[in-house]
N, CA, C and O atoms as a Maestro MAE file, in Angstrom:
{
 s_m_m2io_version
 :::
 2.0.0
}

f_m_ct {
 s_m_title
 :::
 protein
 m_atom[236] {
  # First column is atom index #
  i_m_mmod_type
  r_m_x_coord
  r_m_y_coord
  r_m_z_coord
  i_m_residue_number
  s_m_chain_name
  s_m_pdb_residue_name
  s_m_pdb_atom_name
  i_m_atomic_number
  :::
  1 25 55.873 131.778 -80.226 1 A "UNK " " N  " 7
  2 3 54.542 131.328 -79.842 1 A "UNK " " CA " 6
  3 2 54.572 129.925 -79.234 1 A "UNK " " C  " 6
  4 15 53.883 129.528 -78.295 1 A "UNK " " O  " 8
  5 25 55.423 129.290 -79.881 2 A "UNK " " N  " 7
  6 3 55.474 127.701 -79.297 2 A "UNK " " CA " 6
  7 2 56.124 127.669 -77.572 2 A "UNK " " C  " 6
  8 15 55.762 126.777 -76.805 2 A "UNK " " O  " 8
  9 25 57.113 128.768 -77.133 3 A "UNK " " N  " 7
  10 3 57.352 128.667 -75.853 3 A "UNK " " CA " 6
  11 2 56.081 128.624 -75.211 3 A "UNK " " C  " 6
  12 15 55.752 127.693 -74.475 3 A "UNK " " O  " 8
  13 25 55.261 129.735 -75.500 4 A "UNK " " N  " 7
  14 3 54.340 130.330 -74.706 4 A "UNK " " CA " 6
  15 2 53.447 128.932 -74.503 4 A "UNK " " C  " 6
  16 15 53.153 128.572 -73.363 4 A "UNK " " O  " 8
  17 25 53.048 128.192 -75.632 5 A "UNK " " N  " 7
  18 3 52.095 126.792 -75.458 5 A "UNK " " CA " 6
  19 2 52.977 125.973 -74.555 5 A "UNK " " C  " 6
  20 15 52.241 125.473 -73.704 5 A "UNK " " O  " 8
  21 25 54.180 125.627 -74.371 6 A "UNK " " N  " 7
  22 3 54.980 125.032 -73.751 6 A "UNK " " CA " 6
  23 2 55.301 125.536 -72.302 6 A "UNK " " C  " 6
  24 15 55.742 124.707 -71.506 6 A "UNK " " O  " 8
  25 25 55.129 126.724 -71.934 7 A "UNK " " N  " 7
  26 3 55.195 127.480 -70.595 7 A "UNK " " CA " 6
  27 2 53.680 127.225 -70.071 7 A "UNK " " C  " 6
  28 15 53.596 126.988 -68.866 7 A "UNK " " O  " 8
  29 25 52.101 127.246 -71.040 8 A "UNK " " N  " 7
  30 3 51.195 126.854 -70.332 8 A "UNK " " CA " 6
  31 2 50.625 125.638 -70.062 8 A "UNK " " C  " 6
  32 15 49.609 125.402 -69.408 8 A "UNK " " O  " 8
  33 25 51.564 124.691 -70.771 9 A "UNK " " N  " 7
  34 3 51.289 123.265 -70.641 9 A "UNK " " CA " 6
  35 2 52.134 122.851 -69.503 9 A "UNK " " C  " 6
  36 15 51.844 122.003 -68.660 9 A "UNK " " O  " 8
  37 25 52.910 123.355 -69.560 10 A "UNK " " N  " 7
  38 3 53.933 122.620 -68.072 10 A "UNK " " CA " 6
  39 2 53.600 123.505 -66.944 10 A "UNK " " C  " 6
  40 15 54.116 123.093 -65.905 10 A "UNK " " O  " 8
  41 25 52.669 124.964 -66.743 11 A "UNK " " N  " 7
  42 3 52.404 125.353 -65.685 11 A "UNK " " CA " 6
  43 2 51.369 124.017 -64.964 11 A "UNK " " C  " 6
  44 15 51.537 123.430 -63.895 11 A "UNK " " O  " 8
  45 25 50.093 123.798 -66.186 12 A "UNK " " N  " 7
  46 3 48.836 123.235 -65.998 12 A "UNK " " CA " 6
  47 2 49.306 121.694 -64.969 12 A "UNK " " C  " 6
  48 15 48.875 121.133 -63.962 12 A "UNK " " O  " 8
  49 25 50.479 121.491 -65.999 13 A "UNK " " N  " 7
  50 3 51.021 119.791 -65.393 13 A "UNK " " CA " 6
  51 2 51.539 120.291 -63.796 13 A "UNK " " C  " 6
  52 15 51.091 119.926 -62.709 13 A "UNK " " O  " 8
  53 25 52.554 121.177 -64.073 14 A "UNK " " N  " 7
  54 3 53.289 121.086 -62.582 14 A "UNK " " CA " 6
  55 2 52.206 121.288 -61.512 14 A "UNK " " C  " 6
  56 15 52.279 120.461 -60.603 14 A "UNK " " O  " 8
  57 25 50.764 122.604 -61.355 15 A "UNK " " N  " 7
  58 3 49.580 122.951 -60.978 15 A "UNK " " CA " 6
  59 2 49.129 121.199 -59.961 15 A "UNK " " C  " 6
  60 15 49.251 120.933 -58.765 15 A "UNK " " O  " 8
  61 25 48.543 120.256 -61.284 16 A "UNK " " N  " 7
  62 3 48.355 119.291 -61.391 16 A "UNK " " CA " 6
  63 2 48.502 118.150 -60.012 16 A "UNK " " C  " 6
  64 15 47.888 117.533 -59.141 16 A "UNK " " O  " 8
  65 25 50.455 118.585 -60.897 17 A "UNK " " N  " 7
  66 3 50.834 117.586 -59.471 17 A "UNK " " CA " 6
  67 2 51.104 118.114 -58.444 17 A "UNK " " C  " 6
  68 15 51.465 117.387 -57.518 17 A "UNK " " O  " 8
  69 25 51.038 119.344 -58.275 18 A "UNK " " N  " 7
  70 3 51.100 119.717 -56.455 18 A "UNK " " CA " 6
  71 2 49.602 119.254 -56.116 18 A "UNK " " C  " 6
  72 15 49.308 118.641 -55.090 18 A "UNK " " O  " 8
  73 25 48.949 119.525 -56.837 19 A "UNK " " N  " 7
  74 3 47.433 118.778 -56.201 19 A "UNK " " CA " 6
  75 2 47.236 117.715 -55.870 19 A "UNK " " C  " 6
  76 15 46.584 117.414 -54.870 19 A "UNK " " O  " 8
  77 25 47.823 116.847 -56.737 20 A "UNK " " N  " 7
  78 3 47.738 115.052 -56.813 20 A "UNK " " CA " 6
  79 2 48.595 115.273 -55.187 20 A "UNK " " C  " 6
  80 15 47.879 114.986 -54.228 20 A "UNK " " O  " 8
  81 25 49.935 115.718 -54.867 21 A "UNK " " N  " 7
  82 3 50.928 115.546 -53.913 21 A "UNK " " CA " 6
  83 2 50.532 115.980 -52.714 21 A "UNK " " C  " 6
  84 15 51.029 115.384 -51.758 21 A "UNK " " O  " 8
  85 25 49.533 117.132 -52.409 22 A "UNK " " N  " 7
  86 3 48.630 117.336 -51.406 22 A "UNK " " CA " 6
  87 2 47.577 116.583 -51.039 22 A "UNK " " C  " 6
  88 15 47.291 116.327 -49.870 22 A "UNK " " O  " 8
  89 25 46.916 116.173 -52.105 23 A "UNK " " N  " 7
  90 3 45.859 114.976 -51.927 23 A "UNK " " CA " 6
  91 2 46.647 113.312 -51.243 23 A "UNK " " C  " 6
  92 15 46.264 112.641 -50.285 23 A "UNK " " O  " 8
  93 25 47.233 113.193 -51.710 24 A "UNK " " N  " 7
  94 3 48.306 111.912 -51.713 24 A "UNK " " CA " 6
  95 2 48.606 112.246 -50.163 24 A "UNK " " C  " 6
  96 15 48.447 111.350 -49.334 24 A "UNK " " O  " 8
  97 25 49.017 113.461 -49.782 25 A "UNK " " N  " 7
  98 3 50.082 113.547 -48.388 25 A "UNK " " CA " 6
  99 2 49.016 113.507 -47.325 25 A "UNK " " C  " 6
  100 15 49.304 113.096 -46.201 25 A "UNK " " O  " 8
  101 25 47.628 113.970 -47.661 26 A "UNK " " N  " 7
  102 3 46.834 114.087 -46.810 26 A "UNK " " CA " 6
  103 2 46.039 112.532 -46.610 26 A "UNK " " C  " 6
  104 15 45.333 112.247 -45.643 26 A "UNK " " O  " 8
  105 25 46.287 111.797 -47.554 27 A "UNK " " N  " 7
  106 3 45.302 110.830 -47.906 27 A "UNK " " CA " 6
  107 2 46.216 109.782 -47.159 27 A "UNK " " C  " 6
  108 15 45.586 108.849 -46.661 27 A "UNK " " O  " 8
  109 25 47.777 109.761 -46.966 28 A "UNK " " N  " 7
  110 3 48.699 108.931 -45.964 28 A "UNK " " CA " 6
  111 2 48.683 109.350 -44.292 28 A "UNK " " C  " 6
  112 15 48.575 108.559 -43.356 28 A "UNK " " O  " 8
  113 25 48.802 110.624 -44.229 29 A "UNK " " N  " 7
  114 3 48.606 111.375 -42.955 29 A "UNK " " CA " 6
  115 2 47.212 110.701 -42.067 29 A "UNK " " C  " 6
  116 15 47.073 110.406 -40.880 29 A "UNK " " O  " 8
  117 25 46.313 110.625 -43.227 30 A "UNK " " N  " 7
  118 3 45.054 110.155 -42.319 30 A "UNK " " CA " 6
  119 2 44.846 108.393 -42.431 30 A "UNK " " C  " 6
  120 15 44.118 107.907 -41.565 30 A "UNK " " O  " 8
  121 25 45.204 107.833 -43.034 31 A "UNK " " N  " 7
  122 3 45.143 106.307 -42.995 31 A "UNK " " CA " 6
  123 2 45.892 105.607 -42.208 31 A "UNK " " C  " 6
  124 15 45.636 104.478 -41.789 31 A "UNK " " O  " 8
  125 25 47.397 106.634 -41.852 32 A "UNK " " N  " 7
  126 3 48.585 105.951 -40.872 32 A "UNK " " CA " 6
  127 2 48.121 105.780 -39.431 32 A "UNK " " C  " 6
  128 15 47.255 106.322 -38.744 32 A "UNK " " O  " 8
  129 25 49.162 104.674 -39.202 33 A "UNK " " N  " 7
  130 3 49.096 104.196 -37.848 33 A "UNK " " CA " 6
  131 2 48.120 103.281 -37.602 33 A "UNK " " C  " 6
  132 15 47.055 103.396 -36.996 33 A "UNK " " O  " 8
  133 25 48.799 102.037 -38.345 34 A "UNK " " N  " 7
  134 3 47.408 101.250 -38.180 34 A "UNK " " CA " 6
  135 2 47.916 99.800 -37.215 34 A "UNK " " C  " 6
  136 15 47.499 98.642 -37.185 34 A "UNK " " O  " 8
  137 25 48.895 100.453 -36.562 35 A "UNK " " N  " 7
  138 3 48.817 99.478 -35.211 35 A "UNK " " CA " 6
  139 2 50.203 98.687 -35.490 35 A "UNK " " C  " 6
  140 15 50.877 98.461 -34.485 35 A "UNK " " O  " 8
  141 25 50.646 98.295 -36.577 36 A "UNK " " N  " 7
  142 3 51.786 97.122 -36.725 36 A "UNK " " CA " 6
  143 2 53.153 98.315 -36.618 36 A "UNK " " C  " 6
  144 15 53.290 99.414 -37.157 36 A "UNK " " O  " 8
  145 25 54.077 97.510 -35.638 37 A "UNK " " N  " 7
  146 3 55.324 98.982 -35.794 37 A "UNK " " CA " 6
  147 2 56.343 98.064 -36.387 37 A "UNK " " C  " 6
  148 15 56.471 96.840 -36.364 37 A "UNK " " O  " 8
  149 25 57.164 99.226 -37.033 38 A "UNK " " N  " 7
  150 3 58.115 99.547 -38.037 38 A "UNK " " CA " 6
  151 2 59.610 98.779 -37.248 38 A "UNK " " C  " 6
  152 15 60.137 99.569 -36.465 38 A "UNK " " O  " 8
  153 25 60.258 97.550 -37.334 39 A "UNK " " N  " 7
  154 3 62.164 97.585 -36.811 39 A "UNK " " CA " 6
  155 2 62.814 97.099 -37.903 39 A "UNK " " C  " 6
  156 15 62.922 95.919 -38.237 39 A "UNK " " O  " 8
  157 25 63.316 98.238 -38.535 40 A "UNK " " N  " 7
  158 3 64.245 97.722 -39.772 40 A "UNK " " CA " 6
  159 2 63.601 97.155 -41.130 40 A "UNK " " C  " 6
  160 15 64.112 96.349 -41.907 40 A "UNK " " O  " 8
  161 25 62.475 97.720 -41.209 41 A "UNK " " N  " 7
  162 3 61.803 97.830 -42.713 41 A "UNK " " CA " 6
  163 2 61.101 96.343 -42.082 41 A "UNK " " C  " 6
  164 15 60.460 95.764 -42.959 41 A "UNK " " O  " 8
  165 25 61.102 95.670 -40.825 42 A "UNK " " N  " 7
  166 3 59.992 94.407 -40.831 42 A "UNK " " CA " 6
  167 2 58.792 94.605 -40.044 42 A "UNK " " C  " 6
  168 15 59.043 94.546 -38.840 42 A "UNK " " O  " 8
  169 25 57.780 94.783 -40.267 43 A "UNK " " N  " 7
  170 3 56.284 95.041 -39.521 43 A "UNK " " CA " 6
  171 2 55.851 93.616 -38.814 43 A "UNK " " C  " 6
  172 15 55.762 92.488 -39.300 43 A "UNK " " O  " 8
  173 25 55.634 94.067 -37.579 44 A "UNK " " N  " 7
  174 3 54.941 93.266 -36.716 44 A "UNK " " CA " 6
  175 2 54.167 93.702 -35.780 44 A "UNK " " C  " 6
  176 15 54.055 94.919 -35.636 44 A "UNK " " O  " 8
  177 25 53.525 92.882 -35.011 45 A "UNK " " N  " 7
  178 3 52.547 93.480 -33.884 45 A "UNK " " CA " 6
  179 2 52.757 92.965 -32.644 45 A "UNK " " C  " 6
  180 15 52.804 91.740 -32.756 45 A "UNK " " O  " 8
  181 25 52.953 93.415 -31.153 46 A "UNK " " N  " 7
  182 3 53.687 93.321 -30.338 46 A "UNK " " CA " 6
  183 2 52.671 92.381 -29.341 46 A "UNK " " C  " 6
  184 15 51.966 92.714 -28.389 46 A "UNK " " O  " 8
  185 25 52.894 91.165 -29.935 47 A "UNK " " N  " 7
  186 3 51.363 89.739 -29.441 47 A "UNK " " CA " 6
  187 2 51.852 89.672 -27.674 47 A "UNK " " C  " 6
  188 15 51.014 89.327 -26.840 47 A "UNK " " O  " 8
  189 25 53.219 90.025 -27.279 48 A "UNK " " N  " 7
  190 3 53.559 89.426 -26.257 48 A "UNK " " CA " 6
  191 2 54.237 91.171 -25.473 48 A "UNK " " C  " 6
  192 15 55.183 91.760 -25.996 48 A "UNK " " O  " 8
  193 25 53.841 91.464 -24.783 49 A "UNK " " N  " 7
  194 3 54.746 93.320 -24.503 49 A "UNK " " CA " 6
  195 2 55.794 92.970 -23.375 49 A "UNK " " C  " 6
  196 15 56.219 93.972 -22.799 49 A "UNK " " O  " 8
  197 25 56.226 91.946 -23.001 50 A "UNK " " N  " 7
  198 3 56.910 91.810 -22.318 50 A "UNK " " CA " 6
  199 2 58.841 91.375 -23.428 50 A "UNK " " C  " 6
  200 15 60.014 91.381 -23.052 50 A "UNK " " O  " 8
  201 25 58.272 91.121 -24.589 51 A "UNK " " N  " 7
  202 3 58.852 90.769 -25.660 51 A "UNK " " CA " 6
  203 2 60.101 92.107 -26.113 51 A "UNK " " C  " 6
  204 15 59.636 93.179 -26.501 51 A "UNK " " O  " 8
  205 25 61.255 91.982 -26.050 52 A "UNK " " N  " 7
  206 3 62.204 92.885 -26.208 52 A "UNK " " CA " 6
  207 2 62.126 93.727 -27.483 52 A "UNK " " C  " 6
  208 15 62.540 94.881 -27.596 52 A "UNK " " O  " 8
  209 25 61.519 92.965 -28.455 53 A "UNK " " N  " 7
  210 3 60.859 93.809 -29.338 53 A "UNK " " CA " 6
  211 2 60.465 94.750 -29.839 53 A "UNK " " C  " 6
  212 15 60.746 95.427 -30.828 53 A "UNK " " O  " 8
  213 25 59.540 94.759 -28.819 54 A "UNK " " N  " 7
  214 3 58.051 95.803 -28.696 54 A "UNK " " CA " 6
  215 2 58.824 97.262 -28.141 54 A "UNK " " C  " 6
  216 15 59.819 97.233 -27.417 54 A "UNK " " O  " 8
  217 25 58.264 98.348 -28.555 55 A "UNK " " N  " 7
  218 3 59.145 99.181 -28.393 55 A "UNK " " CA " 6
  219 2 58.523 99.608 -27.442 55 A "UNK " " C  " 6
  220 15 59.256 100.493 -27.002 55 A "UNK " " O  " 8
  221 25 56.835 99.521 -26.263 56 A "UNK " " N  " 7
  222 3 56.630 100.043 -25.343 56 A "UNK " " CA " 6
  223 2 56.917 98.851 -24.058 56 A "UNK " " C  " 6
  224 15 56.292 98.854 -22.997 56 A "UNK " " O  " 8
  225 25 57.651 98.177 -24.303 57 A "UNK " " N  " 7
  226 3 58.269 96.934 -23.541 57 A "UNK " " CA " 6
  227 2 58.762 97.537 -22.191 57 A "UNK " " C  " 6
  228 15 59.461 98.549 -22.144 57 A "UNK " " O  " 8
  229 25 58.377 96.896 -21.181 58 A "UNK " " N  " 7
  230 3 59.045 97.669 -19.788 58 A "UNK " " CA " 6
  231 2 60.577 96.973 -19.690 58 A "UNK " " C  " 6
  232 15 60.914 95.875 -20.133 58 A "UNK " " O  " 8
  233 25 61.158 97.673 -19.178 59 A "UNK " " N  " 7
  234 3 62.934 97.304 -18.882 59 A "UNK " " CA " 6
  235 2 63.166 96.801 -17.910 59 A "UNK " " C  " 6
  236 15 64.328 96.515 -17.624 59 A "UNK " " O  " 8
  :::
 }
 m_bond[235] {
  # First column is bond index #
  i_m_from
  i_m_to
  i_m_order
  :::
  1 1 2 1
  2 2 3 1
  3 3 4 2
  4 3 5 1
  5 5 6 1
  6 6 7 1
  7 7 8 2
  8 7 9 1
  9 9 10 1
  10 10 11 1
  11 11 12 2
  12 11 13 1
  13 13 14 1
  14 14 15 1
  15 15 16 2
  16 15 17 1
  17 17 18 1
  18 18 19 1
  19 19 20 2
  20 19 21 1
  21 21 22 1
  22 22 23 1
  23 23 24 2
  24 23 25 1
  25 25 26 1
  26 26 27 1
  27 27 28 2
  28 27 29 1
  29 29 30 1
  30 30 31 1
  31 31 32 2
  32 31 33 1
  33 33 34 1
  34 34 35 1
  35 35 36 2
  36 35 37 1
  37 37 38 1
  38 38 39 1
  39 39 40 2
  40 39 41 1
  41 41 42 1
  42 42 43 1
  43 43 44 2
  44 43 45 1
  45 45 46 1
  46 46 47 1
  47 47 48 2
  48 47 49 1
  49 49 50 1
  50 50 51 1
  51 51 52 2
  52 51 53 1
  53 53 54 1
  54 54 55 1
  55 55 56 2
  56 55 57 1
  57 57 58 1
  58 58 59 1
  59 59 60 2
  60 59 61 1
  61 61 62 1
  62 62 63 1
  63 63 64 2
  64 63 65 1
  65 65 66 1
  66 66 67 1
  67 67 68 2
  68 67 69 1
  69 69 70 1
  70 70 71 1
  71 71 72 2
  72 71 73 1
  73 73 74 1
  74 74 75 1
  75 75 76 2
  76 75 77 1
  77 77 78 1
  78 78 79 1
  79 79 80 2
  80 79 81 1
  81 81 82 1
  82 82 83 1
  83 83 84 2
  84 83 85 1
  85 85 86 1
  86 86 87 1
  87 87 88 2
  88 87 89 1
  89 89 90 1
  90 90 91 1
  91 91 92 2
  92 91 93 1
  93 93 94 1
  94 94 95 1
  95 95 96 2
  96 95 97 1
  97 97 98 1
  98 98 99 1
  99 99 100 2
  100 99 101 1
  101 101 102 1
  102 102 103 1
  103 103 104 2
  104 103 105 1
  105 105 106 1
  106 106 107 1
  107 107 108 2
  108 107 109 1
  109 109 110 1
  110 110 111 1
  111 111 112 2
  112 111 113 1
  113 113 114 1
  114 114 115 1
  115 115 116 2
  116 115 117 1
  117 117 118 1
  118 118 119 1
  119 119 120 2
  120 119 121 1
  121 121 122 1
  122 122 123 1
  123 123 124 2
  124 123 125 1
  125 125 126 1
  126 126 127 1
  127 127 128 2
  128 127 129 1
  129 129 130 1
  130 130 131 1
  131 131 132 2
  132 131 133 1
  133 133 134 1
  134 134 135 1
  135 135 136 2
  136 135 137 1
  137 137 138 1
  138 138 139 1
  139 139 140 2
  140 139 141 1
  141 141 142 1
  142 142 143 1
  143 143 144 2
  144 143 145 1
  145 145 146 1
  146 146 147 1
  147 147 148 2
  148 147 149 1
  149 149 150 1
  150 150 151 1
  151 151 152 2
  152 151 153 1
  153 153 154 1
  154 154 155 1
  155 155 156 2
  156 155 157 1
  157 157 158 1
  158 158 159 1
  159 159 160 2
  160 159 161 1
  161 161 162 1
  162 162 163 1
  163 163 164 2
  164 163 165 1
  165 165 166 1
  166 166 167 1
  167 167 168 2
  168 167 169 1
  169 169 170 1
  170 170 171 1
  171 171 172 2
  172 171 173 1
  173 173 174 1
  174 174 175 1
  175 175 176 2
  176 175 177 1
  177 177 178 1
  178 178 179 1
  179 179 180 2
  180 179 181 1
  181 181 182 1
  182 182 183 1
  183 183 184 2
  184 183 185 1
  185 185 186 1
  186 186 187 1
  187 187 188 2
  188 187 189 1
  189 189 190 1
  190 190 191 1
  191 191 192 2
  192 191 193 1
  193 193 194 1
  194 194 195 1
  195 195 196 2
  196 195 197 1
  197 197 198 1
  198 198 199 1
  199 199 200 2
  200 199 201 1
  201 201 202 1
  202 202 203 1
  203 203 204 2
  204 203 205 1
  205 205 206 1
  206 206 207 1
  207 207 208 2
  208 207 209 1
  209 209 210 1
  210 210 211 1
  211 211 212 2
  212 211 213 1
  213 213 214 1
  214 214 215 1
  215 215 216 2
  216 215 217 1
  217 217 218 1
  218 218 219 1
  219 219 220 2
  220 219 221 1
  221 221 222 1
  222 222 223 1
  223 223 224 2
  224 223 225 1
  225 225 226 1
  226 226 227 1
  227 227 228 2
  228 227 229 1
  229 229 230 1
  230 230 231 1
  231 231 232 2
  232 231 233 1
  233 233 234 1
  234 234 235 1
  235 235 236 2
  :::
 }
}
């Protein structure tokens, strides 16, 4: 009997967190891209585009 409480407590949890992990994935999906880009884990914003930097920089 004790599996069975233990098989419906960890369905309810695992249930749980696919929800939390869908909510979460959707809740990053829509807030991203908020203008500062990503070189090597340092965020900045491209003040000058002529700047080698900037990744839409002309060549």
């Amino acid at each position: 009997m004790d599996v069975l409480i233990l098989a419906r407590r960890f369905t309810i949890i695992t249930l749980s967190a696919a929800v939390f992990a869908v909510a979460f994935s959707a809740a990053v999906v829509r807030g991203g891209g908020g203008g500062a880009q990503s070189h090597f884990g340092a965020n900045y914003t491209c003040a000058e585009i002529s700047s080698p930097f900037c990744s839409g920089a002309p060549k």
